PDB file of C-alpha atoms in Angstrom:
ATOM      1  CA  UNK A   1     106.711  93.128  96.815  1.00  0.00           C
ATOM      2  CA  UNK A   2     106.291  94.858 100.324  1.00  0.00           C
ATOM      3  CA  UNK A   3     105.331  95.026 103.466  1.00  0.00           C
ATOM      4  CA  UNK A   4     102.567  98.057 104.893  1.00  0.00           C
ATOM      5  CA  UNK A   5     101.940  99.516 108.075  1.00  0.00           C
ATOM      6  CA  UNK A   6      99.579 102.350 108.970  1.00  0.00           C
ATOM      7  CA  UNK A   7      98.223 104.129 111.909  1.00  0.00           C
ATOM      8  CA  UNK A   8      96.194 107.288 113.258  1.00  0.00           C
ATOM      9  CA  UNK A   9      96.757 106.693 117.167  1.00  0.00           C
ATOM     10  CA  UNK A  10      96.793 108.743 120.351  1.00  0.00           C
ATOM     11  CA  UNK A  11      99.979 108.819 122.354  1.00  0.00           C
ATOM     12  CA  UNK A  12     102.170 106.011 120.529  1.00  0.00           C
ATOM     13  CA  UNK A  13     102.836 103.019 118.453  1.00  0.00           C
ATOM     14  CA  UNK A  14     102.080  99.956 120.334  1.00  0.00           C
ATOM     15  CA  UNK A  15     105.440  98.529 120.639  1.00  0.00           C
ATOM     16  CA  UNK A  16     104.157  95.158 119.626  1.00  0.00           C
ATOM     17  CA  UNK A  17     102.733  96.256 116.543  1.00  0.00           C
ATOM     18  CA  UNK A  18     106.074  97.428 115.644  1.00  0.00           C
ATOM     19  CA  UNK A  19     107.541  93.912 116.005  1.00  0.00           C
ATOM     20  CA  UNK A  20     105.069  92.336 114.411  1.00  0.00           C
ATOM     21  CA  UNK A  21     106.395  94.598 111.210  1.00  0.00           C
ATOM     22  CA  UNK A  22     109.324  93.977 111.319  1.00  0.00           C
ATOM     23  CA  UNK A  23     109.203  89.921 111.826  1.00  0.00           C
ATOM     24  CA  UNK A  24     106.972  90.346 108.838  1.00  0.00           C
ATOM     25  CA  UNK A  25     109.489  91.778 106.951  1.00  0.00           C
ATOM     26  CA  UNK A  26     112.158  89.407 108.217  1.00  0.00           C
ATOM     27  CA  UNK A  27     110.492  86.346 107.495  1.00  0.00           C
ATOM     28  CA  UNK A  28     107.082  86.138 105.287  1.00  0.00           C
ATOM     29  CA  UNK A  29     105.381  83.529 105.578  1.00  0.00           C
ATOM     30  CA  UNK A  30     103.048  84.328 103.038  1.00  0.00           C
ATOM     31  CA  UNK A  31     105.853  85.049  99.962  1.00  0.00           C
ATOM     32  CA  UNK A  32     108.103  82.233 100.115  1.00  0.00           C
ATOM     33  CA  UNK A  33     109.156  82.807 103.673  1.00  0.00           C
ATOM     34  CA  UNK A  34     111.505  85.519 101.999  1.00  0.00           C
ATOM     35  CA  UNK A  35     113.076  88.996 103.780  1.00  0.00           C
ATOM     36  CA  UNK A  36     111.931  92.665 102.281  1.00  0.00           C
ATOM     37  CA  UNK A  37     115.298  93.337 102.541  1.00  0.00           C
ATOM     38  CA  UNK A  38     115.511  96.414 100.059  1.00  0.00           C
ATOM     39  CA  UNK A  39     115.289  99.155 102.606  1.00  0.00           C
ATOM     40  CA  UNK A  40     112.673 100.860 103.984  1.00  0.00           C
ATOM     41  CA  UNK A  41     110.757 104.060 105.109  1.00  0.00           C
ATOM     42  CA  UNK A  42     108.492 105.916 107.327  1.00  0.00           C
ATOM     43  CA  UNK A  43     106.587 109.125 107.337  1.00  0.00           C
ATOM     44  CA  UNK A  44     104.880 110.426 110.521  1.00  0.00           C
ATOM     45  CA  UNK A  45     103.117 113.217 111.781  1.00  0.00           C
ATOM     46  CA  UNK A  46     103.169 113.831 115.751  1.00  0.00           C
ATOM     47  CA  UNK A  47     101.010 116.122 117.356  1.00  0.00           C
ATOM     48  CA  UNK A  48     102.424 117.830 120.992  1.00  0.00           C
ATOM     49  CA  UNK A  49     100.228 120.244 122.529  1.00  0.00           C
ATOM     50  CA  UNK A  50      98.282 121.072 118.747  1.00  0.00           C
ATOM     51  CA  UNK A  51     102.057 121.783 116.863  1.00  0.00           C
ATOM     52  CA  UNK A  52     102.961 119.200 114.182  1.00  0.00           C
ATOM     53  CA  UNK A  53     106.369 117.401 113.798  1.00  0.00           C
ATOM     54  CA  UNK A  54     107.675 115.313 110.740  1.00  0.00           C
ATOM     55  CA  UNK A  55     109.271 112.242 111.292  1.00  0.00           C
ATOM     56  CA  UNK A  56     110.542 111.097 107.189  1.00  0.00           C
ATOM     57  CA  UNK A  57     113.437 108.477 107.387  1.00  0.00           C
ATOM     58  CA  UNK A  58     114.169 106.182 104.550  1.00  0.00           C
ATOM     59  CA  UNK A  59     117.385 103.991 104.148  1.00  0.00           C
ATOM     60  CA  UNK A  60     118.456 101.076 101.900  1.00  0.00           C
ATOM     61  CA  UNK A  61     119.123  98.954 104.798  1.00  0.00           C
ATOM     62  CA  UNK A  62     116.766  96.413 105.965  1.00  0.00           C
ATOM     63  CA  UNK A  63     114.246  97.822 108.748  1.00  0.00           C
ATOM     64  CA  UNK A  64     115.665  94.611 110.873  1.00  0.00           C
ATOM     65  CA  UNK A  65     119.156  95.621 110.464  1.00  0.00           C
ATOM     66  CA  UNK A  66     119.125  99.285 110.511  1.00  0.00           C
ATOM     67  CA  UNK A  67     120.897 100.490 114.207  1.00  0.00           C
ATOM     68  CA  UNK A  68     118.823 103.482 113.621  1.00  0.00           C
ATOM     69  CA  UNK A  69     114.912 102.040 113.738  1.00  0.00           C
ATOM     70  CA  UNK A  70     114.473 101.721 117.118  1.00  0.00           C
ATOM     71  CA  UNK A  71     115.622 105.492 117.503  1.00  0.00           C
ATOM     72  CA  UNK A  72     113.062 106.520 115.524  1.00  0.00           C
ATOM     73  CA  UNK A  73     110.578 104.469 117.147  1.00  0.00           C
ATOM     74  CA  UNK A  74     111.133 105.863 120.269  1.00  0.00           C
ATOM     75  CA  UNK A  75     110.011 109.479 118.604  1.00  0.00           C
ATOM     76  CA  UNK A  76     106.453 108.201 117.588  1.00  0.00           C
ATOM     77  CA  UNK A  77     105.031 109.682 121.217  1.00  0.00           C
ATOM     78  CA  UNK A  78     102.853 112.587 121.800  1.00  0.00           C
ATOM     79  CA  UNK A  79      99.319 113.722 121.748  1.00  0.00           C
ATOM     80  CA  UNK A  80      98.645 111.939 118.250  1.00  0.00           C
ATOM     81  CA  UNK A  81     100.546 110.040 116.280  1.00  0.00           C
ATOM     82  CA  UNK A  82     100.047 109.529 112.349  1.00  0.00           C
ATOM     83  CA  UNK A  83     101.903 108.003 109.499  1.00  0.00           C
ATOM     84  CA  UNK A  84     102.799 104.857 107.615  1.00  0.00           C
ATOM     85  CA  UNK A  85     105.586 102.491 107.230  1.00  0.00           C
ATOM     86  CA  UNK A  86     106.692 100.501 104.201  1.00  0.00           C
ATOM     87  CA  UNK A  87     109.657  97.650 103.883  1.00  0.00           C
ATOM     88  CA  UNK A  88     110.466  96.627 100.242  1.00  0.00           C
ATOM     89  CA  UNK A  89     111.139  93.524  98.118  1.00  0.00           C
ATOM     90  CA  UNK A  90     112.105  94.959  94.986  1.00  0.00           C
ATOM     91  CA  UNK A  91     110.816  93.716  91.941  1.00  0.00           C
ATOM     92  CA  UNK A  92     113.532  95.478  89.439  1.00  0.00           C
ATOM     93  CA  UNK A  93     116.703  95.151  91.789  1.00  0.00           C
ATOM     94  CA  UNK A  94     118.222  97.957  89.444  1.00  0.00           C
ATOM     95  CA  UNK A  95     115.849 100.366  90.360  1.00  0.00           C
ATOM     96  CA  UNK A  96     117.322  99.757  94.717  1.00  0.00           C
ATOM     97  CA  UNK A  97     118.385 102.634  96.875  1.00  0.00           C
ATOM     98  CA  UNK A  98     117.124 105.808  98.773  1.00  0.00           C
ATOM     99  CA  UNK A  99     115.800 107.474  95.781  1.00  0.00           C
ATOM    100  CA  UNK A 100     113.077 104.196  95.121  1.00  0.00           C
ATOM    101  CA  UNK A 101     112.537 103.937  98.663  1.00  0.00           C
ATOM    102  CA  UNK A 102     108.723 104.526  99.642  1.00  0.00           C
ATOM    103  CA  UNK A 103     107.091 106.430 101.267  1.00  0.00           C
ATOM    104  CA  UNK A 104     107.737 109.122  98.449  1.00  0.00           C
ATOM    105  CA  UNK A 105     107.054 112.567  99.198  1.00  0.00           C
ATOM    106  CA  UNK A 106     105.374 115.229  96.873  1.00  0.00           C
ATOM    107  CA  UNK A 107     103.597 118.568  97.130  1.00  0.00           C
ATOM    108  CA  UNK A 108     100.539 119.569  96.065  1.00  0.00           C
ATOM    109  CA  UNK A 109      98.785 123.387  95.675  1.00  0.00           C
ATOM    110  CA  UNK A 110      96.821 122.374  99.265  1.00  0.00           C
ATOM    111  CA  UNK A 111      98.998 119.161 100.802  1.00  0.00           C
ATOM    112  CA  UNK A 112     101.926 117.376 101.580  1.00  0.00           C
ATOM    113  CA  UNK A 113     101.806 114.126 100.540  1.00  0.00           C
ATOM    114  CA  UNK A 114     103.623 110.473 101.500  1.00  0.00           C
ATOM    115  CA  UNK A 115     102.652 107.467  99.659  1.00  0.00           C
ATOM    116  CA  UNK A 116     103.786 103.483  99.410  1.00  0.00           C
ATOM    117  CA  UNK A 117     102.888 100.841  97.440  1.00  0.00           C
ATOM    118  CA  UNK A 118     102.819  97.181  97.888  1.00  0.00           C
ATOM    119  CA  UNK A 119     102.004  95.460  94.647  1.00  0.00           C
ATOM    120  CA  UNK A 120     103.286  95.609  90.407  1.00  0.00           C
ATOM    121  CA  UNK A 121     101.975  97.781  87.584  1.00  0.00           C
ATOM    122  CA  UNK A 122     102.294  97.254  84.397  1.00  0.00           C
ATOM    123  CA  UNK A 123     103.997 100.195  82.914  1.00  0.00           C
ATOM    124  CA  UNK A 124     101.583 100.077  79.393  1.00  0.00           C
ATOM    125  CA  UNK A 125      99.364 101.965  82.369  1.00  0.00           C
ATOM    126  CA  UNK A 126     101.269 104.965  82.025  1.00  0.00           C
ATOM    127  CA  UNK A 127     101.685 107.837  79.888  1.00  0.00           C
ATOM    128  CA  UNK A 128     105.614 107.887  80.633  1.00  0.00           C
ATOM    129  CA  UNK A 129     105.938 104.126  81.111  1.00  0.00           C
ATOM    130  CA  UNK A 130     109.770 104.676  80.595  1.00  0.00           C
ATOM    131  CA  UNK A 131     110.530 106.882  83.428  1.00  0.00           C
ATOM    132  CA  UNK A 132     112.958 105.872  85.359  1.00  0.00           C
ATOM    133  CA  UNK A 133     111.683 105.433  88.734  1.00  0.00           C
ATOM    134  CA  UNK A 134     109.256 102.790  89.780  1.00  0.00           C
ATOM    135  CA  UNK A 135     105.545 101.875  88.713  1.00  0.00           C
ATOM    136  CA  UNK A 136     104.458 102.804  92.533  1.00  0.00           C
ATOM    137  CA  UNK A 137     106.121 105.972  91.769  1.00  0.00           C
ATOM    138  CA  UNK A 138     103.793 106.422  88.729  1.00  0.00           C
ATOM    139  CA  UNK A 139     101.031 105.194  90.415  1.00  0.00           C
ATOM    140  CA  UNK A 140     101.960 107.963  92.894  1.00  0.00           C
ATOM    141  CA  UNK A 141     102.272 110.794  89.990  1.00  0.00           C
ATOM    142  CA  UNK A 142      98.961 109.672  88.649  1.00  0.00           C
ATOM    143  CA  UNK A 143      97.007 110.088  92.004  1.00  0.00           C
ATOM    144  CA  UNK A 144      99.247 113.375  92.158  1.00  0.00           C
ATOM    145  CA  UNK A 145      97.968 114.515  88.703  1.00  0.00           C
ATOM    146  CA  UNK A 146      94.318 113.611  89.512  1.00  0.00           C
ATOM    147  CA  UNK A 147      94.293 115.215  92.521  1.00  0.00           C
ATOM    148  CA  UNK A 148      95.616 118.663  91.222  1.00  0.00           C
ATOM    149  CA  UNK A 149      92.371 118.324  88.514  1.00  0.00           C
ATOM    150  CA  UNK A 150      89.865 117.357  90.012  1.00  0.00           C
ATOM    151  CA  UNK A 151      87.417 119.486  92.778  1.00  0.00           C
ATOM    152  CA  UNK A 152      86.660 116.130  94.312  1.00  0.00           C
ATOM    153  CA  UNK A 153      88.087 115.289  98.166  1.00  0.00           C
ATOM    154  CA  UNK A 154      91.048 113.083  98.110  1.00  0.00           C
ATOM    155  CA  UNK A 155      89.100 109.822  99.391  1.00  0.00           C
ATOM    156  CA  UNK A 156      87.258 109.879  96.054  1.00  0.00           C
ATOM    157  CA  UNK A 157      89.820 110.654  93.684  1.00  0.00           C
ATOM    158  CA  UNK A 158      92.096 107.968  94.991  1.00  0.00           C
ATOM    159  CA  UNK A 159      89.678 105.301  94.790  1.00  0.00           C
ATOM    160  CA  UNK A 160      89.247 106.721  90.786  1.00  0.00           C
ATOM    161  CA  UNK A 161      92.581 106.024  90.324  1.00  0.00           C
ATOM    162  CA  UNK A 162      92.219 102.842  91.627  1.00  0.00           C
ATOM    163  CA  UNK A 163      90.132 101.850  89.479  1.00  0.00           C
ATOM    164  CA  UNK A 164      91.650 103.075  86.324  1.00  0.00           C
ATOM    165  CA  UNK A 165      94.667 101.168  87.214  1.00  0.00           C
ATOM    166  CA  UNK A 166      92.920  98.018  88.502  1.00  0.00           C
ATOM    167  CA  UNK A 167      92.986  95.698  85.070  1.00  0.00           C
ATOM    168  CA  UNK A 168      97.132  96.423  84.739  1.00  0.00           C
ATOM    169  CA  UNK A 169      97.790  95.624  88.143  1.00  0.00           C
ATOM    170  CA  UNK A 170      98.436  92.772  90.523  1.00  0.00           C
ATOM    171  CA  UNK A 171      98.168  94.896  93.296  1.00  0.00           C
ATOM    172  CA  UNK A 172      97.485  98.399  94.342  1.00  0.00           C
ATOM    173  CA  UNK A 173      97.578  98.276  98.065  1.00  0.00           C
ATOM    174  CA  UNK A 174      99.123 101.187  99.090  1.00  0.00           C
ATOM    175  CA  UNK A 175      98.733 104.000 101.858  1.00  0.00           C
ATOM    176  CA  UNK A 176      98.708 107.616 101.884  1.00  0.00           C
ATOM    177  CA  UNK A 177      99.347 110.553 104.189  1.00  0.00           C
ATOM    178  CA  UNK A 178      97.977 113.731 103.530  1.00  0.00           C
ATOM    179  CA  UNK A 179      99.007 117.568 105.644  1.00  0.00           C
ATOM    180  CA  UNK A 180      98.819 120.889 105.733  1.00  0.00           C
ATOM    181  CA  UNK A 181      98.208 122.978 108.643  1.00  0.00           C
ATOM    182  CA  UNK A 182      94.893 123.589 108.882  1.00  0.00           C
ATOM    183  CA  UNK A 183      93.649 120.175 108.427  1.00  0.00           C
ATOM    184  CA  UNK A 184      96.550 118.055 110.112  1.00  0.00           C
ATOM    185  CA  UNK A 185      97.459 114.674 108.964  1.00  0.00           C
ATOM    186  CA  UNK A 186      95.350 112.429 107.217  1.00  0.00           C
ATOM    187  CA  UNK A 187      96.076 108.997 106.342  1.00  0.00           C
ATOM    188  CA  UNK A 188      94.381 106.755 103.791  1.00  0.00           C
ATOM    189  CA  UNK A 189      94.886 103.093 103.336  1.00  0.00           C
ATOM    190  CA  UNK A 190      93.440 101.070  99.582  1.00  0.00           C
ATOM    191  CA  UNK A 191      93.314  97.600  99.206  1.00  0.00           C
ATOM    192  CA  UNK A 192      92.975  95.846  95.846  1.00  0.00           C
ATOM    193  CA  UNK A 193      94.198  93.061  94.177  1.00  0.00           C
ATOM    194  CA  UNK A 194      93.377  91.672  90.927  1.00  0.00           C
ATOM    195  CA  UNK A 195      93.235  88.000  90.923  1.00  0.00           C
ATOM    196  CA  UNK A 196      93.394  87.339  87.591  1.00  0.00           C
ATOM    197  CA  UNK A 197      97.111  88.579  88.079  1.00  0.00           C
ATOM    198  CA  UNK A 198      98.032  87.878  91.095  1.00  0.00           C
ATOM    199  CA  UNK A 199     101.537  85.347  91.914  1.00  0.00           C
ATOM    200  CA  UNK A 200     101.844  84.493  95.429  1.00  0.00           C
ATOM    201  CA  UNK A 201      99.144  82.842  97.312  1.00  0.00           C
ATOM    202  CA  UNK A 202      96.068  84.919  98.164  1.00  0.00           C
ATOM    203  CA  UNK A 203      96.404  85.391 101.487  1.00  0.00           C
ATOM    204  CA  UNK A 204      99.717  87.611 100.700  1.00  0.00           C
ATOM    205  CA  UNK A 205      97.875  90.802  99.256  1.00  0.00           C
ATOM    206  CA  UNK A 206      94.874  90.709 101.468  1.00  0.00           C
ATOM    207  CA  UNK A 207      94.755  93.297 104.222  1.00  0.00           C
ATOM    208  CA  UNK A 208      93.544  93.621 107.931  1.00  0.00           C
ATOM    209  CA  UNK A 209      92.808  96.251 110.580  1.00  0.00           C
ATOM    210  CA  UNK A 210      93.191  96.496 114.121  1.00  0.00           C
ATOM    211  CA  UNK A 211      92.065  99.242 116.182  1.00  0.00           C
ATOM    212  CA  UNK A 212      93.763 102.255 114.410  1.00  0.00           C
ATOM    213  CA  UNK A 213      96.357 100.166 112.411  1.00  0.00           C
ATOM    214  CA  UNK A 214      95.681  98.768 108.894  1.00  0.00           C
ATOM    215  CA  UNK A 215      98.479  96.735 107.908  1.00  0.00           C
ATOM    216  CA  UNK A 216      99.406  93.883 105.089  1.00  0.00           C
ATOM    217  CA  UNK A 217      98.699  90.818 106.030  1.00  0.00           C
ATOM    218  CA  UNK A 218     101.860  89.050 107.323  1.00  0.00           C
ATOM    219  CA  UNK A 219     101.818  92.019 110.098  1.00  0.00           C
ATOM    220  CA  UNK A 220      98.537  90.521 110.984  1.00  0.00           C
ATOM    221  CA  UNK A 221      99.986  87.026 111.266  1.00  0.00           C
ATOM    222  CA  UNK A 222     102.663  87.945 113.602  1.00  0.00           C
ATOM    223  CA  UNK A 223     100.789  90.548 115.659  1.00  0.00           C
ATOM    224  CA  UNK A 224      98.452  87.136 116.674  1.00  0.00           C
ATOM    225  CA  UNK A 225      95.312  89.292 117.739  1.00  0.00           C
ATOM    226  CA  UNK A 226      91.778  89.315 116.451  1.00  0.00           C
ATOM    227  CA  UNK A 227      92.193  91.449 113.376  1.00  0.00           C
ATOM    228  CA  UNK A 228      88.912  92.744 111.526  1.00  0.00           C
ATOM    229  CA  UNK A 229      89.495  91.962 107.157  1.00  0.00           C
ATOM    230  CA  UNK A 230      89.683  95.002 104.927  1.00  0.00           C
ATOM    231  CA  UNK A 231      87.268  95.086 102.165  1.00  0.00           C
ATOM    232  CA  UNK A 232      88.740  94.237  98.710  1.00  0.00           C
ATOM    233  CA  UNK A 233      88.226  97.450  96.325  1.00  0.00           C
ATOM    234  CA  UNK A 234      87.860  99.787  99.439  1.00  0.00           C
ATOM    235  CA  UNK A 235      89.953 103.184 100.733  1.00  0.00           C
ATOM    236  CA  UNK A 236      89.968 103.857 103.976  1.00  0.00           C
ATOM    237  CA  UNK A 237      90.398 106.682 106.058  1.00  0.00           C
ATOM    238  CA  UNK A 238      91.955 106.292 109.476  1.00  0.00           C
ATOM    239  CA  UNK A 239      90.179 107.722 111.700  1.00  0.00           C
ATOM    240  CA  UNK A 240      91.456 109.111 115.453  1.00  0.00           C
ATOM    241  CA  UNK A 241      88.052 109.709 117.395  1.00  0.00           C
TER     242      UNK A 241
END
């Protein structure tokens, strides 16, 4: 299981949101008072004076031990700032290591797209459910196939997918970032859980906003604000105003 952080914000990441990630991922209180201490990942899109940069960084350290994090903090500055963060628990400790780290990154005929996952499938779900890669992965090629079929706009078509994976799954919680130049970056954010399926205490897979950060819900703990709940079933779309 894993920990989720997204954001659509002008200027930068509030520092303390940051820390409130990564205590989450050191110590959560809601999952045994375990570490997500399989790696972790970011993708982010910052806007200076209307051009776009990329910030994608993933290692197979843990985001409290990797000497790099802080660097790459420091380059989430500038007009806007857009992306999502993910630290992982694995479930399958063979399946560990840059490849399986989220956010994972594919194209599509109109978008660039960066998705993670916090949550387990079961793999029955799939057509391929012995690929070897992970069942957020799948999840991920699913919403990828859908996407490329359908005429619908991505907000719809990932809450179909949703759906269709809801009865196999514990959890689907999971963000998304969508580019391409003329639209900029666009980032999504689903929460679901089934409890019929669920392992850890409730309070684990719910999720919470504040301001223009949705985040899982031992960020929410540790950030010690008023936080507004998520709405179970729902995908939101981040919205910079």
């Amino acid at each position: 299981m894993c920990r989720l952080l997204a954001f659509d914000v002008k200027e930068k990441v509030e520092l303390e949101v940051i820390k409130a990630f990564v205590n989450a991922t050191k110590n959560d209180i809601y999952f045994k008072y375990i570490s997500h201490s399989h790696g972790w990942g970011i993708s982010a899109i910052i806007e200076i004076n209307g051009k776009h940069k990329l910030v994608y960084y993933k290692s197979p350290e843990p985001i409290y031990e990797d000497e790099f994090f802080y660097n790459i903090v420091n380059l989430l500055k500038g007009d806007r700032v857009t992306g999502i963060i993910h630290a992982r628990k694995a479930g399958k400790e063979f399946l560990i290591g840059l490849r399986h780290n989220h956010p994972y990154h594919m194209k599509t005929k109109t978008h660039d797209l960066y998705f993670a996952h916090n949550g387990s499938i079961n793999r029955k779900a799939f057509s391929q459910p012995d690929y070897p890669s992970t069942d957020s992965y799948l999840f991920f090629l699913e919403l990828v196939k859908a996407l490329e079929s359908s005429q619908q706009g991505i907000e719809r078509v990932y809450k179909q997918v949703i759906d269709n994976l809801s009865k196999f799954s514990s959890s689907l919680n999971s963000a998304l970032l969508t580019f391409n130049e003329i639209e900029g970056p666009v980032v999504y954010f689903a929460h679901y859980y089934n409890k019929e399926r669920i392992k850890e205490m409730e309070e684990y897979y719910k999720v919470y906003k504040y301001g223009n950060y949705v985040f899982s819900s031992t960020v929410g703990y540790y950030l010690n604000r008023d936080v507004e709940s998520v709405e179970l079933g729902r995908v939101i779309r981040l919205l910079n105003d």
